Coordinates of C-alpha atoms in Angstrom, one line a residue:
M277 CA -59.2 -0.6 94.5
H278 CA -61.3 -4.1 94.4
A279 CA -58.8 -7.0 95.2
R280 CA -60.3 -8.6 92.2
T281 CA -60.6 -6.2 89.7
R282 CA -56.8 -5.6 90.7
T283 CA -56.3 -9.7 89.2
L284 CA -58.3 -8.3 86.3
L285 CA -56.3 -5.7 85.2
V286 CA -53.1 -8.1 86.2
V287 CA -54.7 -11.4 83.9
I288 CA -55.2 -8.2 81.4
T289 CA -51.1 -7.2 81.2
V290 CA -49.9 -10.3 80.8
A291 CA -52.5 -12.0 78.3
V292 CA -51.9 -9.0 76.3
G293 CA -47.2 -8.7 76.6
A294 CA -47.7 -13.1 75.6
L295 CA -50.0 -11.7 73.2
V296 CA -47.2 -9.5 72.0
A297 CA -44.2 -11.7 72.3
G298 CA -45.7 -13.9 70.0
V299 CA -46.3 -11.5 67.6
Y300 CA -43.0 -10.8 67.8
A301 CA -41.2 -14.1 67.5
G302 CA -43.3 -15.6 64.4
T303 CA -41.9 -12.7 62.3
R304 CA -39.0 -14.1 63.6
I305 CA -39.1 -17.4 62.9
T306 CA -38.8 -18.7 59.1
S307 CA -39.5 -22.1 57.8
P308 CA -36.7 -24.0 55.8
A309 CA -39.0 -23.8 52.8
D310 CA -39.4 -19.5 52.9
A311 CA -35.1 -20.1 53.8
A312 CA -34.0 -21.8 51.1
A313 CA -36.1 -19.2 48.5
E314 CA -34.4 -16.3 50.3
A315 CA -30.6 -17.8 49.5
E316 CA -31.5 -17.6 45.9
P317 CA -30.0 -14.6 44.3
P318 CA -32.3 -12.2 43.2
Q319 CA -33.7 -11.6 39.4
A320 CA -31.3 -10.3 37.1
S321 CA -31.9 -7.3 35.4
E322 CA -31.2 -6.2 32.1
V323 CA -28.4 -2.9 31.2
T324 CA -29.3 -1.2 28.9
V325 CA -27.7 2.2 26.8
P326 CA -29.1 4.7 23.7
V327 CA -28.4 4.2 20.4
E328 CA -26.6 7.0 20.1
S329 CA -25.5 9.1 16.4
R330 CA -22.2 10.6 16.8
T331 CA -18.9 10.9 14.5
L332 CA -16.7 8.5 15.1
E333 CA -12.9 8.6 14.4
S334 CA -9.6 6.6 14.6
E335 CA -6.2 7.7 15.6
V336 CA -2.9 6.8 16.8
V337 CA -1.5 8.3 19.4
T338 CA 1.5 8.9 20.3
R339 CA 4.6 11.7 22.0
G340 CA 7.4 12.8 20.3
D341 CA 10.7 14.8 20.9
A342 CA 10.6 18.2 19.3
S343 CA 14.3 19.4 17.7
Y344 CA 15.7 21.1 14.9
T345 CA 16.9 18.8 12.2
G346 CA 19.8 16.3 11.1
A347 CA 22.4 18.3 14.5
V348 CA 25.7 18.0 12.6
D349 CA 29.2 18.9 15.0
V350 CA 31.5 20.9 12.5
E351 CA 35.4 19.8 13.3
L352 CA 38.3 21.3 11.6
E353 CA 41.6 19.8 10.8
F354 CA 44.3 21.8 11.2
T355 CA 47.5 19.2 9.5
G356 CA 50.7 21.0 8.9
T357 CA 49.4 24.6 9.8
E358 CA 52.8 26.3 11.6
S359 CA 50.3 29.0 13.6
A360 CA 47.8 27.6 16.4
P361 CA 44.4 27.7 15.4
V362 CA 43.6 30.5 17.1
V363 CA 40.1 32.0 16.9
T364 CA 40.2 35.5 14.3
G365 CA 36.7 36.2 14.5
H366 CA 32.7 36.0 12.8
V367 CA 32.5 34.1 15.6
P368 CA 28.2 33.0 15.2
E369 CA 25.5 33.8 17.8
V370 CA 23.1 30.6 19.5
G371 CA 19.8 31.0 16.5
D372 CA 21.5 32.4 13.8
E373 CA 21.1 31.0 10.2
A374 CA 24.0 29.7 8.3
D375 CA 23.6 29.1 4.4
A376 CA 26.4 27.5 1.8
G377 CA 28.7 29.7 0.8
D378 CA 28.1 31.3 4.6
V379 CA 31.6 31.6 6.4
L380 CA 31.1 29.7 9.4
L381 CA 34.2 30.9 11.4
E382 CA 37.2 32.5 10.9
V383 CA 40.3 30.5 12.8
I384 CA 43.9 31.8 11.5
G385 CA 42.8 34.6 9.2
R386 CA 40.9 32.0 6.9
P387 CA 37.2 31.4 6.6
V388 CA 35.9 28.1 7.4
I389 CA 32.9 28.4 5.0
A390 CA 30.1 26.0 4.9
L391 CA 30.0 24.0 1.6
P392 CA 26.7 21.0 0.8
G393 CA 28.0 17.4 0.8
D394 CA 27.9 14.5 3.0
L395 CA 31.2 13.6 3.5
P396 CA 32.6 15.0 6.3
M397 CA 35.7 17.1 4.8
Y398 CA 38.5 14.3 6.1
R399 CA 41.7 16.0 4.5
S400 CA 42.7 19.0 2.3
L401 CA 42.4 19.1 -1.1
Q402 CA 45.0 19.6 -3.5
P403 CA 44.6 19.9 -7.6
G404 CA 46.2 16.3 -9.5
M405 CA 44.2 14.6 -6.1
S406 CA 40.5 12.2 -7.3
G407 CA 38.1 10.5 -5.7
P408 CA 34.2 11.1 -4.1
D409 CA 35.3 14.0 -2.3
V410 CA 36.9 15.7 -5.3
E411 CA 34.1 15.0 -6.9
Q412 CA 31.6 16.0 -4.3
L413 CA 33.9 20.0 -3.8
E414 CA 32.8 20.1 -7.3
E415 CA 29.0 19.6 -7.4
A416 CA 28.9 22.0 -4.3
L417 CA 30.9 24.8 -6.3
Q418 CA 28.4 24.1 -9.3
E419 CA 25.8 24.3 -6.5
L420 CA 27.5 28.1 -6.3
G421 CA 27.9 29.2 -9.1
F422 CA 31.3 28.5 -9.6
D423 CA 32.6 27.1 -12.8
P424 CA 34.5 23.5 -11.6
G425 CA 35.0 22.2 -15.3
S426 CA 33.6 18.6 -15.5
V427 CA 31.8 17.0 -12.7
D428 CA 34.0 14.2 -11.8
E429 CA 36.1 12.4 -9.1
T430 CA 39.8 14.8 -10.4
Y431 CA 40.5 17.7 -9.5
T432 CA 41.7 20.3 -12.0
A433 CA 43.2 23.2 -13.1
A434 CA 38.9 24.4 -13.5
T435 CA 38.3 22.6 -10.1
G436 CA 41.2 25.2 -8.0
R437 CA 39.5 28.3 -10.3
A438 CA 36.6 27.8 -9.0
V439 CA 37.8 27.2 -5.3
A440 CA 39.7 30.8 -6.0
A441 CA 36.5 32.4 -7.0
L442 CA 35.0 31.1 -4.1
F443 CA 36.6 32.8 -1.6
E444 CA 37.0 35.7 -3.5
D445 CA 33.3 36.1 -3.2
A446 CA 33.4 35.3 0.8
G447 CA 35.8 38.1 1.2
Y448 CA 39.1 36.5 1.5
E449 CA 42.3 35.8 -1.3
P450 CA 42.2 32.0 -2.1
P451 CA 44.5 29.9 0.3
A452 CA 47.8 29.8 -0.9
V453 CA 49.8 27.8 -3.4
D454 CA 53.4 25.4 -2.2
P455 CA 55.9 28.2 -3.0
E456 CA 57.8 25.3 -4.2
V457 CA 55.2 24.2 -6.3
Q458 CA 54.8 28.1 -7.8
A459 CA 58.2 27.5 -8.6
E460 CA 58.5 24.7 -10.4
L461 CA 55.4 26.3 -12.6
E462 CA 57.6 29.2 -13.0
S463 CA 60.5 27.5 -14.0
A464 CA 57.8 25.5 -16.5
E465 CA 57.0 29.5 -17.7
E466 CA 60.6 29.8 -18.6
A467 CA 61.0 26.6 -20.9
V468 CA 57.8 27.8 -23.0
R469 CA 59.1 30.5 -23.6
Q470 CA 62.6 29.9 -23.6
A471 CA 60.9 27.1 -26.5
E472 CA 58.8 29.9 -28.4
D473 CA 61.9 31.7 -28.8
E474 CA 63.8 28.8 -30.4
V475 CA 61.2 28.2 -32.7
A476 CA 60.8 31.6 -33.8
N477 CA 64.4 31.7 -35.0
A478 CA 64.3 28.3 -37.1
E479 CA 61.6 29.0 -38.5
A480 CA 63.2 32.7 -40.0
A481 CA 66.0 30.3 -40.8
L482 CA 63.6 28.8 -43.0
A483 CA 61.8 31.3 -44.4
E484 CA 65.2 33.0 -45.0
A485 CA 66.5 29.5 -46.8
S486 CA 63.1 28.5 -48.7
S487 CA 63.0 32.6 -50.8
G488 CA 65.1 31.5 -53.6
P489 CA 66.9 33.6 -56.3
S490 CA 65.9 36.2 -57.1
K491 CA 64.7 37.6 -60.6
S492 CA 67.6 39.1 -62.2
E493 CA 69.4 36.0 -60.7
K494 CA 67.1 34.5 -63.1
I495 CA 67.7 36.4 -65.5
S496 CA 71.6 36.6 -65.2
A497 CA 71.6 32.5 -65.2
Q498 CA 69.4 32.2 -68.6
N499 CA 71.5 35.4 -69.9
D500 CA 74.8 32.3 -68.7
V501 CA 72.9 29.8 -70.8
D502 CA 72.3 32.4 -74.0
K503 CA 76.0 32.8 -74.3
A504 CA 77.3 29.5 -73.5
E505 CA 75.1 28.2 -76.8
R506 CA 76.0 31.2 -78.9
A507 CA 79.6 30.4 -78.0
L508 CA 79.4 26.8 -79.3
E509 CA 77.6 27.0 -82.4
Q510 CA 80.1 29.7 -83.3
A511 CA 83.2 27.1 -81.9
R512 CA 81.2 24.9 -83.8
E513 CA 81.1 27.1 -87.7
Q514 CA 84.4 27.3 -86.7
G515 CA 84.9 23.7 -86.8
D516 CA 87.8 24.0 -84.4
D517 CA 86.8 20.7 -81.9
E518 CA 88.9 21.8 -79.0
A519 CA 86.7 24.7 -78.8
I520 CA 83.7 23.1 -79.2
A521 CA 84.4 20.6 -76.1
D522 CA 85.0 24.2 -73.9
A523 CA 82.3 25.2 -75.2
Q524 CA 80.0 21.9 -74.6
A525 CA 81.1 22.5 -70.8
Q526 CA 80.5 25.8 -70.5
L527 CA 76.4 25.5 -71.6
D528 CA 76.6 22.2 -69.7
L529 CA 77.7 24.0 -66.6
A530 CA 75.6 27.0 -67.1
Q531 CA 72.3 25.4 -68.1
A532 CA 73.0 23.2 -64.5
R533 CA 72.9 26.8 -62.6
L534 CA 70.1 27.8 -63.9
E535 CA 67.9 24.5 -63.3
E536 CA 69.2 24.6 -59.3
L537 CA 67.8 28.7 -59.6
L538 CA 64.4 27.5 -61.0
E539 CA 64.2 24.4 -59.1
G540 CA 64.6 26.4 -55.6
P541 CA 66.7 26.0 -52.2
D542 CA 67.4 22.6 -49.8
T543 CA 66.2 23.4 -46.9
S544 CA 65.8 20.1 -45.8
A545 CA 68.1 21.2 -42.7
E546 CA 66.4 23.7 -42.0
E547 CA 62.6 21.8 -41.6
D548 CA 64.8 19.0 -39.7
A549 CA 65.7 22.2 -37.1
L550 CA 61.7 23.5 -36.9
E551 CA 60.6 20.6 -36.5
N552 CA 62.9 19.7 -33.1
A553 CA 62.7 22.7 -32.2
K554 CA 58.6 22.3 -32.2
Q555 CA 58.6 19.3 -30.7
R556 CA 60.6 20.7 -27.3
L557 CA 58.1 23.7 -27.4
A558 CA 55.8 20.5 -27.3
E559 CA 57.4 18.9 -24.2
A560 CA 57.7 22.2 -22.6
R561 CA 54.7 22.7 -23.1
E562 CA 52.8 19.9 -21.3
E563 CA 55.3 20.7 -18.8
R564 CA 54.1 23.9 -18.0
D565 CA 50.0 23.0 -18.3
A566 CA 51.3 19.9 -15.3
A567 CA 53.1 22.3 -13.2
A568 CA 49.7 24.9 -13.9
V569 CA 47.0 22.5 -12.5
A570 CA 49.9 21.2 -9.4
A571 CA 50.1 25.4 -8.7
S572 CA 46.4 25.5 -8.6
T573 CA 44.3 26.8 -5.7
P574 CA 43.9 24.3 -3.1
L575 CA 41.2 24.0 -0.4
P576 CA 42.7 23.2 3.0
S577 CA 40.8 20.8 5.6
S578 CA 41.0 23.4 8.0
E579 CA 39.3 25.9 5.2
A580 CA 35.5 24.3 4.6
A581 CA 32.9 22.3 6.3
F582 CA 30.8 20.0 4.7
V583 CA 26.7 19.8 5.8
P584 CA 24.6 17.6 4.3
T585 CA 21.3 20.5 3.6
F586 CA 20.7 23.9 4.0
P587 CA 19.7 26.2 5.5
R588 CA 21.7 25.9 9.1
R589 CA 20.5 26.8 13.0
I590 CA 24.1 28.0 14.5
D591 CA 22.8 25.2 18.0
E592 CA 25.4 25.2 20.3
V593 CA 29.3 27.6 19.6
N594 CA 32.4 26.3 21.6
V595 CA 34.7 28.8 20.7
E596 CA 35.5 31.9 21.2
R597 CA 37.4 35.0 19.2
G598 CA 40.7 34.8 21.2
G599 CA 40.8 31.2 21.8
T600 CA 41.7 28.2 20.2
V601 CA 39.9 25.1 18.4
D602 CA 39.9 22.0 19.9
G603 CA 37.9 20.0 19.7
P604 CA 33.8 20.5 18.0
V605 CA 33.7 24.5 17.0
M606 CA 29.7 25.1 16.7
S607 CA 26.7 22.6 16.6
I608 CA 24.7 23.2 13.6
S609 CA 21.1 21.5 13.0
G610 CA 18.6 21.9 10.1
A611 CA 16.6 25.4 10.4
D612 CA 14.0 23.6 10.8
L613 CA 11.5 22.0 13.6
V614 CA 11.3 18.4 13.2
V615 CA 9.1 16.4 16.1
N616 CA 10.7 12.8 16.3
A617 CA 7.7 10.2 17.5
S618 CA 7.9 6.0 17.4
V619 CA 4.7 3.9 16.6
D620 CA 4.7 0.1 17.0
A621 CA 4.1 -2.4 14.4
T622 CA 0.7 -2.2 14.1
A623 CA 0.2 1.9 14.4
R624 CA 2.7 2.0 11.6
E625 CA 0.3 -0.2 9.3
L626 CA -2.3 2.9 9.8
I627 CA 0.2 5.7 8.9
S628 CA 2.3 7.1 6.0
K629 CA 3.9 9.7 5.0
E630 CA 1.9 12.8 4.4
D631 CA -1.2 12.0 6.5
E632 CA -2.0 15.0 8.6
A633 CA -1.3 14.8 12.6
I634 CA -2.0 17.2 15.5
L635 CA 0.5 18.8 18.2
E636 CA -0.1 19.4 21.2
L637 CA 2.1 22.1 22.5
P638 CA 2.5 22.7 26.2
T639 CA 0.7 25.4 26.5
G640 CA -2.6 23.0 25.6
E641 CA -2.6 25.4 22.1
N642 CA -2.7 22.6 18.9
V643 CA -0.5 22.8 15.8
T644 CA -1.3 20.6 12.9
A645 CA 1.8 18.7 11.7
T646 CA 2.8 16.4 8.0
I647 CA 4.4 12.6 8.2
T648 CA 7.5 13.8 6.4
K649 CA 9.8 10.1 6.8
I650 CA 9.2 7.0 8.7
G651 CA 11.9 4.6 9.4
E652 CA 12.8 1.7 11.6
S653 CA 13.6 1.5 14.7
D654 CA 17.2 2.3 15.5
D655 CA 17.8 -0.2 18.3
E656 CA 17.6 -2.8 15.7
E657 CA 15.9 -5.6 18.9
S658 CA 13.0 -3.3 18.9
D659 CA 10.1 -3.1 16.4
E660 CA 9.3 0.3 17.1
F661 CA 9.1 2.8 13.8
R662 CA 10.6 6.4 13.9
V663 CA 7.9 8.8 12.2
V664 CA 9.4 12.2 11.7
L665 CA 6.5 15.2 11.6
T666 CA 7.2 19.0 10.3
P667 CA 5.2 21.3 12.1
D668 CA 3.1 23.2 9.5
E669 CA 3.3 27.0 9.9
L670 CA 4.4 28.3 13.2
T671 CA 4.4 31.3 14.6
D672 CA 7.8 32.7 17.1
E673 CA 5.7 31.7 20.1
H674 CA 5.6 28.4 18.7
V675 CA 8.8 27.9 18.3
E676 CA 9.6 29.0 21.5
V677 CA 7.7 27.2 23.3
L678 CA 7.6 23.6 20.8
R679 CA 12.3 23.6 21.1
S680 CA 13.2 20.4 23.0
A681 CA 9.7 20.0 24.4
N682 CA 8.3 16.7 24.4
V683 CA 4.4 17.0 23.1
R684 CA 1.6 14.5 22.5
V685 CA 0.9 14.0 18.8
T686 CA -2.2 12.3 17.7
I687 CA -2.4 11.0 14.0
P688 CA -6.2 10.6 12.5
V689 CA -6.8 7.3 11.0
E690 CA -10.1 7.2 9.8
S691 CA -13.3 8.5 10.6
T692 CA -17.2 8.5 9.1
D693 CA -18.7 10.4 6.9
G694 CA -20.7 12.1 9.3
E695 CA -22.8 10.7 12.2
V696 CA -23.8 8.0 12.3
L697 CA -25.4 5.6 14.3
A698 CA -23.2 4.1 16.8
V699 CA -23.4 1.7 20.2
P700 CA -20.8 0.9 22.1
L701 CA -18.7 -3.1 21.5
A702 CA -20.3 -4.4 24.4
A703 CA -23.7 -4.5 22.6
L704 CA -22.4 -7.1 19.5
T705 CA -23.1 -10.6 19.3
T706 CA -22.6 -13.0 17.0
G707 CA -25.4 -15.2 15.0
P708 CA -25.4 -18.6 13.7
D709 CA -24.2 -17.5 10.8
E710 CA -21.9 -15.6 12.5
E711 CA -23.4 -12.2 11.3
A712 CA -23.5 -8.8 13.4
R713 CA -26.4 -8.2 16.1
I714 CA -27.2 -6.4 18.3
E715 CA -30.7 -6.9 20.8
V716 CA -32.6 -4.2 21.6
Q717 CA -35.0 -3.2 23.9
R718 CA -38.8 -2.6 22.7
P719 CA -41.4 -0.8 25.2
D720 CA -44.6 -4.0 24.8
A721 CA -48.0 -1.9 23.9
E722 CA -49.3 -5.0 25.8
D723 CA -47.5 -5.8 28.2
D724 CA -45.7 -3.4 31.3
E725 CA -42.4 -5.1 31.0
P726 CA -40.5 -4.2 27.7
A727 CA -39.7 -7.0 25.3
T728 CA -36.4 -7.5 23.0
E729 CA -35.7 -8.1 19.4
L730 CA -32.4 -9.2 17.6
V731 CA -31.5 -6.5 14.9
E732 CA -29.3 -8.1 12.4
V733 CA -26.5 -4.6 11.3
E734 CA -23.3 -4.1 9.9
V735 CA -20.2 -3.0 11.5
G736 CA -18.3 -0.7 10.8
L737 CA -15.5 1.6 12.5
T738 CA -14.9 0.6 15.4
T739 CA -13.2 2.8 17.9
D740 CA -13.0 4.1 21.4
G741 CA -14.9 1.6 22.2
Y742 CA -17.8 1.9 19.7
A743 CA -18.2 0.5 16.7
E744 CA -20.6 2.1 13.4
V745 CA -23.4 0.3 13.7
T746 CA -26.2 0.1 9.8
P747 CA -29.0 -1.9 10.1
V748 CA -29.4 -4.9 7.4
D749 CA -32.7 -6.3 9.3
G750 CA -34.8 -5.0 11.7
E751 CA -34.7 -1.2 12.2
L752 CA -32.6 0.8 14.5
A753 CA -32.5 4.5 15.4
E754 CA -30.8 6.9 18.0
N755 CA -32.2 6.5 21.5
D756 CA -33.1 3.0 21.1
L757 CA -32.0 1.2 23.8
V758 CA -29.6 -1.9 23.4
I759 CA -29.0 -4.6 25.8
V760 CA -25.0 -4.1 26.5
G761 CA -25.0 -6.5 29.8
Q762 CA -27.5 -8.0 32.7
E763 CA -26.7 -7.0 36.0
N764 CA -28.3 -8.3 39.5
D765 CA -31.0 -6.1 41.5
A766 CA -29.2 -5.8 44.6
E767 CA -26.2 -4.7 43.0
A768 CA -28.0 -2.2 41.7
D769 CA -29.4 -1.5 44.7
D770 CA -26.0 -1.2 46.2
T771 CA -24.9 0.9 43.5
D772 CA -27.8 3.5 43.8
D773 CA -27.3 3.2 47.3
D774 CA -23.8 4.3 46.7
G775 CA -24.3 6.6 44.5

């Protein structure tokens, strides 16, 4: 190649390289104005969500422990017993149910009968005793159909008869009476019999003394009077003064005897004797009645257990046949499962007794329940409230799963009547007159950019981050876009990239 030609090629190559380098350098150089513009944040864009049509529900959600109601430990008092408290039979099994009047256990051949009542059996009850525990016993006997007489705080003979009937109905002999007390009763009954005999004898004596003269005696006395009158008349006819005086005396005597016979006998002594005999009989009967009360059937503290409500479920049995009683013999609870939960003061204001709830079982199934009790917390420093829920109808499988389980409890508080227009709470703003409003993005027919419109709304139920809205001034429909905030374009791009 000619040297001149080579030189031209080199120049052209250098020129092209310089041009390329200049163009590249020009693309990397930024003026101060351009740098300032690039440093400004990117223009923010509005974040919108569509208006939804949905049913809103407000609810209280907590957790609760399932258990049987009112667990009670059954403890027995064996004061004064000579034999060791050996369990001789009638030992229940866990899961058995007991009702009022049932035999819970048999110790030393004697039953422990379940009775309804809040007070525990803290002493043996004897005839003549008084107190609220006696009244509770009489109320229990009456509830079971055994007549205790007047239901009051006094243990009477009628109470004892009802206790005896209770044990006989359970298939056992009534509790034995103290032998000394029984002997006193027998002695008092013998005294009554003797006093009755004394009264009978006194009555017979009075009757005999009160019978008076016979008819023949009265006729004879009248004849004596008539005879004396004739003798007096004869003596007067004879004029013999001595004979007259003697006849007059005989007449006076005959008339006195007749008057005595007609007046009746003097029975004052027999009447006094009878009155005294009757008084002794009354006293003997009072002593006999008092002894009879004392000898009425008692209720030993070891043969009854008072429980607040029935029926009851046997939760735990701590004894076995042949063993001795030492401590609580068993634990019994209500036969119905309940769920015990707690809520704070805010939730407490939203719920009431008889409200329905939903229990989520460990298996994932749901069962319905009803709030049956709302009480203060057991901890005085806590502001929580105890809530007792009673499940509705449960299958045997539900009971088995629910027993001793911790479950999720949902208590619906309020809900809309079907589907309503709903927007996120973030879409709500407040106007100058404290009115609620939302900003709706509308398509602009003359411009590619959408326009916005403030729509005044009435806010209804709010829950789960959404609010029920009803347009007051303006139009609002499902799928309208409402503004809930603004998003930086660059951040949006980054989000899109990450997505």
